Coordinates of C-alpha atoms in Angstrom, one line a residue:
M1 CA 0.0 0.0 0.0
A2 CA 1.3 3.4 -0.9
D3 CA 2.6 5.7 1.8
K4 CA 0.3 8.5 2.9
A5 CA 1.8 12.0 2.5
I6 CA -1.0 13.6 4.5
E7 CA -4.1 12.4 6.2
I8 CA -6.9 14.4 7.9
V9 CA -9.3 12.9 10.4
D10 CA -12.5 14.5 11.5
V11 CA -11.2 18.0 10.6
T12 CA -13.6 20.9 11.0
F13 CA -13.0 24.6 10.3
R14 CA -15.7 27.2 10.2
H15 CA -15.3 30.8 9.2
K16 CA -16.1 33.4 11.9
I17 CA -18.8 35.9 10.9
P18 CA -18.8 39.2 12.9
R19 CA -22.0 39.7 14.9
P20 CA -21.1 42.6 17.2
R21 CA -23.3 43.2 20.2
F22 CA -23.6 46.3 22.4
L23 CA -21.4 44.9 25.2
K24 CA -19.5 42.5 22.9
P25 CA -18.3 44.3 19.8
W26 CA -15.9 41.4 19.0
H27 CA -18.7 38.8 19.1
S28 CA -18.9 36.4 16.1
V29 CA -20.8 33.3 15.1
N30 CA -19.8 30.2 13.2
G31 CA -20.3 30.5 9.4
P32 CA -19.7 28.0 6.5
G33 CA -16.6 26.0 6.2
I34 CA -15.6 22.3 6.2
F35 CA -17.2 19.7 8.5
G36 CA -15.7 16.5 9.8
L37 CA -13.6 15.7 6.7
N38 CA -11.7 12.5 6.4
F39 CA -9.3 11.6 3.6
A40 CA -5.7 10.6 2.9
L41 CA -3.4 11.8 0.1
E42 CA -0.8 9.2 -1.0
K43 CA 2.7 10.1 -2.1
G44 CA 2.9 10.6 -5.9
A45 CA -0.9 10.7 -6.2
I46 CA -2.8 13.4 -8.1
I47 CA -6.2 14.2 -6.6
G48 CA -8.9 16.3 -8.2
L49 CA -10.9 18.4 -5.7
V50 CA -14.2 19.3 -7.4
G51 CA -17.3 21.1 -6.3
P52 CA -19.4 24.2 -7.1
N53 CA -18.6 27.7 -5.9
G54 CA -18.9 27.9 -2.2
A55 CA -18.5 24.2 -1.7
G56 CA -15.4 24.6 0.6
K57 CA -12.6 23.8 -1.9
T58 CA -10.5 26.9 -1.2
T59 CA -11.1 26.6 2.5
L60 CA -9.9 23.0 2.6
L61 CA -6.8 24.0 0.6
R62 CA -6.1 26.8 3.1
V63 CA -6.4 24.4 6.0
L64 CA -4.0 21.9 4.4
A65 CA -1.6 24.8 3.6
G66 CA -1.5 25.8 7.3
I67 CA -3.2 29.2 6.7
N68 CA -6.5 28.4 8.4
K69 CA -6.2 27.0 11.9
I70 CA -8.5 24.0 12.3
D71 CA -11.3 24.1 15.0
Q72 CA -11.0 20.3 15.7
G73 CA -9.6 17.1 14.2
T74 CA -6.3 15.5 13.5
V75 CA -3.7 16.1 10.8
L76 CA -1.0 13.5 10.1
L77 CA 2.0 14.2 8.0
D78 CA 4.0 11.2 6.9
G79 CA 2.1 9.2 9.5
T80 CA 3.0 11.6 12.3
D81 CA 0.3 13.3 14.3
L82 CA 1.2 17.0 14.1
S83 CA -0.6 17.8 17.3
E84 CA 2.4 16.0 19.0
S85 CA 5.0 18.1 17.2
S86 CA 7.1 20.7 19.1
E87 CA 6.2 23.2 16.3
S88 CA 2.8 24.5 15.6
L89 CA 0.5 22.7 13.2
G90 CA 0.6 25.7 10.8
H91 CA 4.4 25.9 10.8
E92 CA 4.7 22.1 10.1
L93 CA 2.3 22.4 7.2
R94 CA 3.8 25.5 5.7
S95 CA 7.2 23.8 5.8
N96 CA 6.1 20.9 3.7
V97 CA 3.2 22.2 1.6
G98 CA 3.4 24.4 -1.5
H99 CA 0.2 26.3 -2.1
M100 CA -0.8 28.1 -5.3
P101 CA -4.0 30.2 -4.7
E102 CA -6.5 30.7 -7.5
Q103 CA -5.8 34.4 -7.9
V104 CA -2.8 36.4 -6.9
R105 CA -3.0 40.0 -8.0
W106 CA 0.6 40.5 -9.2
S107 CA 1.2 44.1 -10.0
G108 CA 3.8 46.9 -9.8
R109 CA 7.1 47.9 -11.2
A110 CA 9.1 45.0 -9.6
T111 CA 10.5 42.5 -12.1
V112 CA 9.7 38.8 -12.1
R113 CA 13.3 38.1 -11.0
Q114 CA 13.1 40.6 -8.1
T115 CA 9.8 39.2 -7.0
I116 CA 10.8 35.6 -6.9
E117 CA 14.1 36.5 -5.2
Q118 CA 12.2 38.4 -2.4
F119 CA 10.2 35.2 -1.7
A120 CA 13.3 33.1 -1.8
E121 CA 14.9 35.3 0.9
M122 CA 12.1 34.3 3.3
R123 CA 13.2 30.6 3.0
S124 CA 15.7 29.1 5.4
K125 CA 17.3 27.1 2.5
T126 CA 19.0 28.5 -0.6
I127 CA 16.6 28.6 -3.6
D128 CA 17.7 28.3 -7.2
T129 CA 15.4 31.0 -8.6
H130 CA 17.0 30.6 -12.1
K131 CA 16.0 27.0 -12.1
L132 CA 12.5 27.7 -10.9
L133 CA 11.8 30.4 -13.6
K134 CA 13.1 28.0 -16.2
L135 CA 10.9 25.2 -14.9
V136 CA 7.7 27.3 -15.2
G137 CA 8.7 28.9 -18.5
L138 CA 9.3 32.4 -17.2
L139 CA 13.0 32.6 -17.8
S140 CA 12.7 34.9 -20.8
K141 CA 10.4 37.2 -18.8
R142 CA 12.7 37.5 -15.8
D143 CA 13.3 41.2 -16.4
S144 CA 9.7 42.1 -17.2
T145 CA 7.7 44.0 -14.6
L146 CA 4.6 42.5 -13.0
D147 CA 2.4 45.0 -14.8
E148 CA 3.6 43.6 -18.1
L149 CA 2.6 40.0 -17.4
S150 CA -0.4 38.3 -18.9
Q151 CA -2.8 36.3 -16.7
G152 CA -1.2 33.1 -17.8
M153 CA 2.3 34.4 -16.9
R154 CA 1.0 35.5 -13.5
Q155 CA -0.3 31.9 -13.0
R156 CA 3.2 30.6 -13.8
L157 CA 4.8 33.0 -11.3
S158 CA 2.4 31.8 -8.6
L159 CA 3.3 28.2 -9.5
A160 CA 7.0 28.9 -9.2
I161 CA 6.6 30.3 -5.7
A162 CA 4.5 27.3 -4.7
L163 CA 7.3 25.0 -5.8
M164 CA 9.9 26.8 -3.6
G165 CA 11.6 24.5 -1.2
N166 CA 10.7 21.2 -3.0
P167 CA 7.4 20.7 -1.1
K168 CA 6.2 17.2 -0.4
I169 CA 2.6 18.2 -1.1
L170 CA 1.4 20.7 -3.7
L171 CA -2.0 22.4 -3.6
L172 CA -3.1 24.0 -6.9
D173 CA -6.3 26.1 -6.9
E174 CA -7.6 26.4 -10.5
P175 CA -4.1 26.2 -11.9
F176 CA -5.2 26.3 -15.6
N177 CA -7.1 29.6 -15.3
G178 CA -5.9 32.0 -17.9
L179 CA -3.6 29.5 -19.6
D180 CA -3.8 29.0 -23.4
P181 CA -4.0 25.3 -24.5
V182 CA -0.2 25.0 -25.1
A183 CA 0.6 26.4 -21.7
A184 CA -2.0 24.3 -20.0
K185 CA -0.5 21.1 -21.6
S186 CA 3.0 22.3 -20.3
V187 CA 1.7 22.7 -16.8
E188 CA -0.1 19.3 -17.0
K189 CA 3.2 17.7 -18.0
M190 CA 5.0 19.4 -15.1
I191 CA 2.4 18.1 -12.7
K192 CA 2.8 14.6 -13.9
Q193 CA 6.6 14.9 -13.6
L194 CA 6.3 16.1 -10.0
A195 CA 4.0 13.3 -9.1
S196 CA 6.4 10.8 -10.6
R197 CA 9.0 12.1 -8.1
G198 CA 6.7 11.4 -5.2
V199 CA 5.1 14.8 -4.7
A200 CA 1.4 14.5 -3.6
I201 CA -0.8 16.9 -5.6
I202 CA -4.3 18.2 -5.1
I203 CA -5.9 20.2 -8.0
S204 CA -9.0 22.2 -7.2
S205 CA -11.4 22.8 -10.1
H206 CA -15.0 23.5 -11.0
Q207 CA -14.8 21.0 -13.9
V208 CA -14.4 17.2 -14.1
D209 CA -13.7 16.9 -17.9
G210 CA -10.4 18.7 -17.8
L211 CA -9.1 16.4 -15.0
V212 CA -10.1 13.0 -16.4
D213 CA -6.8 12.1 -17.9
L214 CA -4.7 13.8 -15.2
I215 CA -5.9 12.7 -11.8
D216 CA -5.8 9.3 -10.0
N217 CA -8.8 10.0 -7.7
L218 CA -11.6 12.5 -7.3
L219 CA -12.9 14.2 -4.2
L220 CA -16.3 15.6 -4.7
I221 CA -17.2 18.3 -2.1
H222 CA -20.4 20.1 -1.5
R223 CA -21.4 22.4 1.4
G224 CA -18.2 21.6 3.2
Q225 CA -18.4 17.8 3.1
I226 CA -16.9 15.1 0.9
I227 CA -19.8 13.3 -0.7
A228 CA -17.8 11.1 -3.1
D229 CA -14.2 9.8 -2.9
G230 CA -12.5 7.4 -5.3
S231 CA -11.5 7.0 -8.9
I232 CA -13.8 8.5 -11.5
D233 CA -14.8 5.0 -12.7
Q234 CA -15.6 3.9 -9.1
I235 CA -17.7 7.0 -8.5
E236 CA -19.6 6.7 -11.7
T237 CA -20.4 3.1 -10.9
I238 CA -21.5 3.9 -7.3
L239 CA -23.7 6.7 -8.5
G240 CA -25.2 4.8 -11.4
L241 CA -23.5 7.0 -14.1
D242 CA -21.3 4.3 -15.6
N243 CA -21.2 2.8 -19.1
R244 CA -22.8 5.5 -21.1
I245 CA -22.3 6.5 -24.7
E246 CA -23.4 9.6 -26.6
L247 CA -24.5 9.1 -30.2
S248 CA -25.2 11.7 -32.9
G249 CA -26.6 11.1 -36.4
L250 CA -28.3 12.5 -39.5
G251 CA -31.9 11.9 -40.6
D252 CA -34.6 10.3 -38.5
I253 CA -33.7 9.0 -35.0
P254 CA -33.5 5.2 -34.9
P255 CA -36.3 3.3 -33.1
F256 CA -34.1 2.4 -30.1
E257 CA -37.0 0.8 -28.3
T258 CA -37.0 -2.0 -30.9
I259 CA -33.2 -2.1 -31.5
L260 CA -31.9 -2.1 -27.9
E261 CA -31.8 -5.4 -26.0
N262 CA -30.4 -4.2 -22.7
G263 CA -29.5 -0.5 -23.0
V264 CA -31.7 2.4 -21.9
V265 CA -32.0 5.8 -23.6
I266 CA -31.7 8.4 -20.8
E267 CA -31.6 11.5 -23.0
Q268 CA -32.3 12.5 -26.5
T269 CA -32.6 15.6 -28.7
I270 CA -34.2 15.7 -32.1
E271 CA -33.5 18.6 -34.6
A272 CA -34.8 19.1 -38.2
T273 CA -31.9 17.1 -39.8
D274 CA -30.0 15.4 -37.0
W275 CA -30.4 13.8 -33.6
R276 CA -28.5 13.1 -30.5
C277 CA -29.0 10.7 -27.6
V278 CA -27.3 9.3 -24.5
I279 CA -27.6 5.5 -23.9
Q280 CA -26.6 3.7 -20.7
H281 CA -25.4 0.1 -20.8
P282 CA -25.6 -0.1 -24.6
D283 CA -25.5 -3.4 -26.5
V284 CA -22.0 -4.4 -27.6
N285 CA -23.0 -4.5 -31.3
L286 CA -25.2 -1.4 -31.2
I287 CA -23.2 0.7 -33.7
E288 CA -23.0 -2.2 -36.1
N289 CA -26.7 -2.8 -36.0
L290 CA -27.5 0.9 -36.5
I291 CA -25.2 1.1 -39.6
A292 CA -26.6 -2.2 -40.9
R293 CA -30.1 -0.7 -40.7
G294 CA -29.0 2.3 -42.8
H295 CA -28.8 4.9 -40.1
K296 CA -26.1 7.6 -40.5
I297 CA -23.9 7.9 -37.4
T298 CA -21.8 11.1 -37.3
E299 CA -20.3 10.7 -33.9
W300 CA -20.2 8.4 -30.9
R301 CA -18.1 8.6 -27.7
R302 CA -18.1 7.7 -24.1
K303 CA -20.3 10.0 -22.0
S304 CA -18.5 11.2 -18.8
P305 CA -20.7 12.8 -16.1
D306 CA -20.2 16.5 -15.5
I307 CA -20.1 18.0 -12.0
V308 CA -23.8 18.8 -12.0
E309 CA -24.7 15.2 -12.7
L310 CA -22.3 14.0 -10.0
L311 CA -23.7 16.4 -7.4
C312 CA -27.3 15.7 -8.2
C313 CA -26.8 11.9 -7.9
A314 CA -24.6 12.1 -4.8
T315 CA -26.9 14.5 -2.9
G316 CA -30.4 13.7 -4.2
L317 CA -30.9 17.4 -4.9
E318 CA -32.2 19.0 -8.1
I319 CA -30.0 21.3 -10.3
E320 CA -31.8 24.4 -9.1
E321 CA -31.2 23.5 -5.5
I322 CA -27.5 23.0 -6.1
G323 CA -26.9 25.9 -8.4
M324 CA -29.2 28.7 -7.1
D325 CA -29.7 28.0 -3.4
I326 CA -28.1 30.5 -1.1
Q327 CA -26.9 28.7 2.0
P328 CA -27.4 30.4 5.3
T329 CA -24.1 31.0 7.2
T330 CA -25.4 29.0 10.2
M331 CA -26.4 26.0 8.1
V332 CA -24.5 22.8 8.5
P333 CA -24.3 21.0 5.2
L334 CA -25.8 17.8 3.9
R335 CA -24.6 14.6 5.5
N336 CA -23.6 11.6 3.3
T337 CA -27.1 10.2 4.0
G338 CA -28.8 13.3 2.5
E339 CA -30.0 14.5 5.9
E340 CA -29.3 17.9 7.4
E341 CA -28.1 18.5 10.9

């Protein structure tokens, strides 16, 4: 069994919302956050952390990075309970975890080289800034000011700083934002190389599609709780979203009710000259049968669930409840059983 880089047990953190009173101007109440989370991240693994806005993704990353102090729970680093360390929990995490926030507003007249050197001076170990800039593709921009950088270049600078000190764990919050396809592929290749060296990586994202070929496992989070944990195939099977294909064709839609032996049509769209449908558990010879009957198939592919489908199946909620509902700050999120506390 692979070694665990980090493990959290029953970890809870809730944001403090100011609620001043006449005699207690500093009074606050517990707001949203993360609730009793349990999961382990193995060395060399790439985990996709997926959920809608406000699900708790960034909060969880800030807890793992040692920025937010947990309210309760246990954090183990390399199997060692950090509560028993002589150093603070936050210090231990910051010494071993590299964190790339979703947005860093890099601006000013300082150059890229000056900026990364300033961050390197805060480290106890010597940092090869030239090597870091080369690694993230910013070496040619080392003398450019921060104001001259594009959004993609700013993302690369954030990544370079997250990689300082050769962290054992790397947390990436929407790392592909602002990157063109070529740059995104370059970052993806870098992530795989780091994982091959034993670095444990968590990638936070709003989308599942872009992570399918990159991650080993998926953590689906909603209202501060993990509602699905495992490989994408495992989660699809558990939620009943496995073995689906999407078909498109020209002309009249085939009479699937007479053609299919085992499969089920779960979605279909008919236009004037073409059609599209999604079939779950299709017959092995379905495509051959359709072509033999004279139907024109223009495209067929495996249908992967998107985040909305995953959330709806895992929580039992409708799309409107997930996407439009405004969660009160005092509300504790859905449990895995679908009940509220």
